Amino acid sequence: MGAHPDRLTIALQKNGRLAASSLELMREAGLQTMKSANDLFYRVENYPIDILRVRDDDIPTLVRDGVADLGIVGRNVLAEQQDRAGPGAEPIMALGFGHCVLKIAVPEGQPYEGPVALNGKRIATSHPNVLMRFLAERKVEADVVTMQGAVEVAPRLKLAHAVCDLVATGATLEANGLRAVETVLESEAVLVRAPHQPPHQLEQLARSIEQRFRGVTASRGAKYVMMNAPKSALDRITRILPGAAAPTVTPLAGRDDMVAVHAVCQESVFWETLERLKAAGASAILVLPIEKMM
Ligand code: ATP
Ligand code: MG
């Protein structure tokens, strides 16, 4: 289990789009990471944890084979590798960053009337397995060309008629004169662990790290909202509060008709929400950030 039996190993992308957010998650979960002389590892100072820094494509294999106990990787990478023999690294929690969508795009002006339009076409992609499954499900026969990067230039180079590429904002497609026509897969960063893990002396540490990641992920965007409200408006106010289950209601000294309402809102609290609360009779409304949650 792990590269060291007495240390937990977490595999993270070394450079690239997930690298900074993955390290940030470690930090917010209370792990103090320290660069070591060895570029392959970072050491966590306050826990027996090593961070293994690798290419994202290697993370599912390292976790499946137990070289790393946990890993952070895009759902798209897991999906692309899922056909390999035996059970692979198992996604256990979405982490709320690294959002992107695998899309099929065609040159602007090229007509497109559904997947049949791809019959007999060449499609360039860095996700051939995911794309071939998508096409097979729709009974489309196309020629899939695998490229490691710069997929979006393939049509201009006359290498392909269409592309299947990861898109976050769409700016890259637009800059290359391409138009998205199909959504193949929605992705974000996920925490993975090995399937069928044997009992492990660091099992408890692994579970506690997972708990903390859940807490960090849940508290991002969540807010603590406090206000005074007329008792008669409680139902209305609870319905306005975004993603709050059961607010805490306490009496206000010297006021029989008023109460204090405290609630954790799981979703963003916008100015419009505050205006609606005020219109419902709330006053002294405060919105506070939440630092930690468990
Ligand atoms: P590595 O050198 O580690 O192999 P890479 O070039 O394969 O890196 P990156 O471009 O750093 O990978 O992307 C890593 C992951 O970030 C992707 O697999 C995907 O899950 C996610 N991602 C988020 N937004 C985008 C985007 N706009 N384009 C590509 N990937 C994105
Ligand atoms: Mg990669």
Coordinates of C-alpha atoms and ligand atoms in Angstrom, one line a residue:
M1 CA 0.0 0.0 0.0
G2 CA 1.5 3.3 -1.1
A3 CA 5.1 3.9 -2.0
H4 CA 5.9 3.9 1.8
P5 CA 3.9 1.5 4.1
D6 CA 3.9 4.1 7.0
R7 CA 3.1 7.2 4.9
L8 CA 0.0 8.0 2.9
T9 CA 0.6 8.9 -0.7
I10 CA -1.6 11.3 -2.6
A11 CA -1.0 11.6 -6.4
L12 CA -1.5 15.1 -7.8
Q13 CA -0.9 16.7 -11.3
K14 CA 2.6 18.2 -11.3
N15 CA 1.9 21.0 -13.8
G16 CA -1.2 22.0 -15.6
R17 CA -4.7 23.0 -15.0
L18 CA -5.4 21.0 -11.9
A19 CA -2.1 21.5 -10.2
A20 CA -2.7 24.8 -8.3
S21 CA -6.2 24.0 -7.2
S22 CA -5.2 20.5 -6.0
L23 CA -2.4 22.0 -3.8
E24 CA -4.8 24.7 -2.6
L25 CA -7.2 22.0 -1.5
M26 CA -4.4 20.3 0.5
R27 CA -3.7 23.6 2.2
E28 CA -7.3 24.3 3.0
A29 CA -7.6 20.8 4.5
G30 CA -4.8 21.7 6.9
L31 CA -2.0 19.9 5.2
Q32 CA 1.2 21.9 5.2
T33 CA 3.1 20.9 2.1
M34 CA 6.8 21.5 1.7
K35 CA 8.9 21.1 -1.4
S36 CA 11.6 18.6 -1.0
A37 CA 14.9 18.3 -2.8
N38 CA 13.2 15.5 -4.8
D39 CA 11.0 17.0 -7.5
L40 CA 8.8 13.9 -7.7
F41 CA 7.5 14.3 -4.1
Y42 CA 6.3 17.1 -1.8
R43 CA 6.3 16.3 1.9
V44 CA 3.5 17.1 4.2
E45 CA 5.1 18.4 7.4
N46 CA 2.3 17.9 9.9
Y47 CA 1.0 14.4 8.8
P48 CA 2.7 11.2 7.5
I49 CA 1.7 12.1 4.0
D50 CA 3.7 12.4 0.7
I51 CA 2.4 14.1 -2.4
L52 CA 3.4 12.4 -5.5
R53 CA 3.7 14.9 -8.4
V54 CA 3.0 13.3 -11.9
R55 CA 1.3 13.7 -15.3
D56 CA -2.4 13.6 -14.9
D57 CA -2.7 10.6 -17.3
D58 CA -0.6 8.4 -14.9
I59 CA -2.8 9.1 -11.8
P60 CA -5.5 6.4 -12.4
T61 CA -2.9 3.7 -12.9
L62 CA -0.8 4.8 -9.9
V63 CA -3.9 4.7 -7.7
R64 CA -5.2 1.5 -9.1
D65 CA -1.9 -0.2 -8.5
G66 CA -1.7 1.1 -5.0
V67 CA 1.5 3.2 -5.6
A68 CA -0.6 6.1 -4.4
D69 CA -3.5 5.8 -1.9
L70 CA -5.5 8.7 -3.2
G71 CA -5.3 10.9 -6.3
I72 CA -6.9 13.9 -7.9
V73 CA -7.8 13.7 -11.6
G74 CA -10.3 14.9 -14.2
R75 CA -13.3 12.7 -14.7
N76 CA -12.5 12.8 -18.4
V77 CA -9.1 11.1 -17.8
L78 CA -10.8 8.3 -15.8
A79 CA -13.5 7.9 -18.5
E80 CA -10.8 7.7 -21.2
Q81 CA -8.9 5.0 -19.3
Q82 CA -11.9 3.0 -18.0
D83 CA -11.7 0.2 -20.7
R84 CA -8.4 -1.1 -19.3
A85 CA -8.7 -4.6 -17.8
G86 CA -9.9 -5.0 -14.2
P87 CA -11.3 -2.4 -11.8
G88 CA -9.7 1.0 -12.0
A89 CA -9.2 3.9 -9.7
E90 CA -12.6 4.6 -8.1
P91 CA -14.0 8.2 -8.0
I92 CA -15.2 9.0 -4.5
M93 CA -16.0 12.7 -4.5
A94 CA -16.4 15.6 -6.9
L95 CA -14.1 18.4 -5.9
G96 CA -15.8 21.4 -7.5
F97 CA -12.9 22.6 -9.7
G98 CA -11.5 21.8 -13.1
H99 CA -14.9 22.0 -14.7
C100 CA -14.8 21.4 -18.5
V101 CA -16.9 19.7 -21.2
L102 CA -15.7 17.3 -23.9
K103 CA -17.4 18.6 -27.0
I104 CA -17.5 17.8 -30.7
A105 CA -17.0 20.9 -32.8
V106 CA -17.1 21.5 -36.6
P107 CA -15.8 24.4 -38.6
E108 CA -18.2 27.5 -38.6
G109 CA -20.4 27.4 -41.6
Q110 CA -20.2 23.6 -42.0
P111 CA -23.8 22.3 -41.8
Y112 CA -24.6 20.0 -39.0
E113 CA -27.9 18.2 -38.5
G114 CA -27.1 15.7 -35.7
P115 CA -24.6 12.9 -35.2
V116 CA -25.3 11.3 -38.6
A117 CA -23.5 14.3 -40.1
L118 CA -20.3 12.7 -38.7
N119 CA -20.7 9.5 -40.7
G120 CA -17.6 9.0 -42.8
K121 CA -15.8 12.0 -41.3
R122 CA -12.4 12.2 -39.6
I123 CA -12.5 13.5 -36.0
A124 CA -9.4 14.5 -34.1
T125 CA -9.3 14.0 -30.4
S126 CA -7.2 13.3 -27.3
H127 CA -10.1 11.2 -25.9
P128 CA -10.5 8.4 -28.5
N129 CA -12.1 5.9 -26.2
V130 CA -14.7 8.2 -24.9
L131 CA -15.4 9.5 -28.4
M132 CA -15.7 6.0 -29.9
R133 CA -18.2 4.9 -27.2
F134 CA -20.2 8.1 -28.0
L135 CA -20.2 7.4 -31.7
A136 CA -21.0 3.7 -31.3
E137 CA -24.0 4.4 -29.1
R138 CA -25.3 6.6 -32.0
K139 CA -24.4 4.1 -34.7
V140 CA -22.1 6.6 -36.3
E141 CA -19.1 5.4 -38.3
A142 CA -16.3 7.9 -38.3
D143 CA -12.6 7.8 -38.5
V144 CA -11.1 8.8 -35.1
V145 CA -7.6 10.4 -35.2
T146 CA -5.8 10.6 -31.8
M147 CA -3.8 13.7 -31.1
Q148 CA -2.1 14.5 -27.7
G149 CA -2.6 18.2 -27.9
A150 CA -3.5 21.2 -30.1
V151 CA -6.6 19.2 -31.3
E152 CA -8.3 22.4 -32.3
V153 CA -5.9 23.1 -35.2
A154 CA -6.6 19.8 -36.9
P155 CA -9.4 21.1 -39.2
R156 CA -7.3 24.0 -40.4
L157 CA -4.4 21.6 -41.1
K158 CA -6.9 19.5 -43.1
L159 CA -6.1 16.6 -40.7
A160 CA -9.7 16.2 -39.7
H161 CA -13.3 17.4 -40.5
A162 CA -14.2 17.8 -36.9
V163 CA -12.7 17.8 -33.4
C164 CA -13.7 16.3 -30.0
D165 CA -12.0 18.5 -27.4
L166 CA -12.2 19.8 -23.9
V167 CA -13.8 23.2 -23.6
A168 CA -14.1 25.4 -20.6
T169 CA -15.1 28.8 -21.9
G170 CA -15.3 28.1 -25.7
A171 CA -12.8 30.8 -26.5
T172 CA -10.3 28.4 -28.0
L173 CA -12.9 26.9 -30.3
E174 CA -14.0 30.3 -31.4
A175 CA -10.4 31.5 -32.0
N176 CA -10.0 28.5 -34.3
G177 CA -13.3 29.1 -36.2
L178 CA -15.0 26.1 -34.7
R179 CA -18.6 25.6 -33.5
A180 CA -19.5 23.2 -30.7
V181 CA -22.3 20.8 -31.8
E182 CA -22.4 17.9 -29.3
T183 CA -21.7 17.4 -25.6
V184 CA -19.8 14.1 -25.1
L185 CA -18.9 14.3 -21.4
E186 CA -19.1 16.8 -18.5
S187 CA -16.1 16.7 -16.3
E188 CA -14.5 18.1 -13.1
A189 CA -11.7 17.1 -10.8
V190 CA -12.5 14.1 -8.6
L191 CA -10.8 12.4 -5.7
V192 CA -10.0 8.7 -6.5
R193 CA -8.9 5.8 -4.4
A194 CA -7.9 2.2 -5.2
P195 CA -10.7 -0.3 -5.5
H196 CA -11.0 -3.0 -2.8
Q197 CA -8.4 -1.5 -0.5
P198 CA -7.0 -4.0 2.1
P199 CA -7.0 -2.8 5.7
H200 CA -4.2 -0.4 6.1
Q201 CA -2.6 1.2 9.1
L202 CA -3.2 4.6 7.6
E203 CA -6.8 3.9 6.7
Q204 CA -8.0 6.2 9.4
L205 CA -5.8 9.0 8.2
A206 CA -7.1 8.5 4.6
R207 CA -10.7 8.7 5.8
S208 CA -10.0 11.8 7.8
I209 CA -8.4 13.5 4.8
E210 CA -11.5 12.5 2.7
Q211 CA -13.7 14.1 5.4
R212 CA -11.7 17.3 5.3
F213 CA -11.9 17.5 1.5
R214 CA -15.7 17.1 1.8
G215 CA -15.8 19.9 4.4
V216 CA -13.6 22.2 2.3
T217 CA -15.6 21.5 -0.9
A218 CA -18.9 22.0 0.9
S219 CA -18.0 25.2 2.6
R220 CA -16.8 26.8 -0.6
G221 CA -19.6 29.2 -1.7
A222 CA -21.6 28.4 1.5
K223 CA -22.5 31.3 3.7
Y224 CA -23.8 31.9 7.2
V225 CA -26.8 34.2 7.2
M226 CA -28.2 35.9 10.2
M227 CA -31.2 38.3 10.5
N228 CA -34.1 39.4 12.7
A229 CA -37.5 38.5 11.4
P230 CA -41.2 38.7 12.4
K231 CA -42.4 35.3 13.6
S232 CA -45.2 35.5 11.1
A233 CA -42.7 35.6 8.2
L234 CA -40.6 32.6 9.2
D235 CA -42.0 30.2 6.6
R236 CA -41.6 32.7 3.8
I237 CA -38.0 33.6 4.9
T238 CA -37.0 29.9 5.1
R239 CA -38.2 29.4 1.5
I240 CA -36.1 32.4 0.3
L241 CA -32.9 31.2 1.9
P242 CA -30.9 29.4 -0.9
G243 CA -30.0 25.8 0.0
A244 CA -30.7 26.1 3.8
A245 CA -32.3 23.1 5.4
A246 CA -33.5 24.0 8.9
P247 CA -32.6 27.5 10.2
T248 CA -31.9 28.1 13.9
V249 CA -34.6 30.3 15.4
T250 CA -34.0 32.0 18.7
P251 CA -36.1 34.6 20.7
L252 CA -35.1 38.3 20.7
A253 CA -35.0 39.9 24.1
G254 CA -38.0 42.0 24.8
R255 CA -39.7 41.2 21.5
D256 CA -42.6 38.7 21.4
D257 CA -43.3 39.2 17.7
M258 CA -39.6 38.9 16.5
V259 CA -37.0 36.2 16.3
A260 CA -33.4 35.8 15.3
V261 CA -32.9 33.5 12.3
H262 CA -29.5 31.8 11.6
A263 CA -28.9 29.6 8.6
V264 CA -26.1 28.0 6.6
C265 CA -26.8 28.6 2.9
Q266 CA -25.2 26.0 0.6
E267 CA -25.6 28.2 -2.4
S268 CA -24.5 31.7 -3.3
V269 CA -26.4 34.5 -1.6
F270 CA -27.0 37.3 -4.0
W271 CA -28.1 40.9 -3.4
E272 CA -31.5 39.9 -4.9
T273 CA -31.9 37.3 -2.1
L274 CA -31.2 39.9 0.5
E275 CA -33.7 42.3 -1.1
R276 CA -36.4 39.5 -1.1
L277 CA -35.6 38.8 2.6
K278 CA -36.0 42.4 3.5
A279 CA -39.2 42.6 1.5
A280 CA -40.5 39.6 3.6
G281 CA -39.9 41.6 6.8
A282 CA -36.3 40.7 7.7
S283 CA -34.0 43.3 9.2
A284 CA -30.3 43.5 10.3
I285 CA -29.4 40.9 7.7
L286 CA -25.7 39.7 7.9
V287 CA -24.0 37.3 5.4
L288 CA -20.7 35.8 6.7
P289 CA -18.2 33.6 5.1
I290 CA -17.7 30.1 6.5
E291 CA -14.1 29.1 7.1
K292 CA -14.5 25.4 8.0
M293 CA -17.4 23.0 8.0
M294 CA -17.6 19.3 9.1
Ligands
ATP1 P1 -0.2 16.6 -18.0 O1 1.1 17.3 -18.4 O2 -0.4 16.5 -16.5 O3 -0.5 15.4 -18.8 P2 -2.4 17.8 -19.6 O4 -1.8 18.7 -20.7 O5 -2.8 16.4 -20.0 O6 -1.4 17.7 -18.4 P3 -4.1 19.9 -18.6 O7 -4.3 20.7 -19.9 O8 -3.3 20.5 -17.5 O9 -3.7 18.4 -18.9 O10 -5.6 19.6 -18.1 C1 -5.8 18.8 -17.0 C2 -7.2 18.6 -16.7 O11 -7.9 19.8 -16.5 C3 -8.0 18.0 -17.9 O12 -7.9 16.6 -18.0 C4 -9.4 18.4 -17.5 O13 -10.0 17.5 -16.6 C5 -9.2 19.8 -16.8 N1 -9.6 21.0 -17.6 C6 -10.3 22.0 -17.1 N2 -10.5 23.0 -18.1 C7 -9.9 22.5 -19.2 C8 -9.7 23.1 -20.5 N3 -10.3 24.3 -20.8 N4 -9.0 22.4 -21.4 C9 -8.5 21.2 -21.0 N5 -8.6 20.6 -19.8 C10 -9.3 21.3 -18.9
MG2 MG -2.2 14.7 -19.5

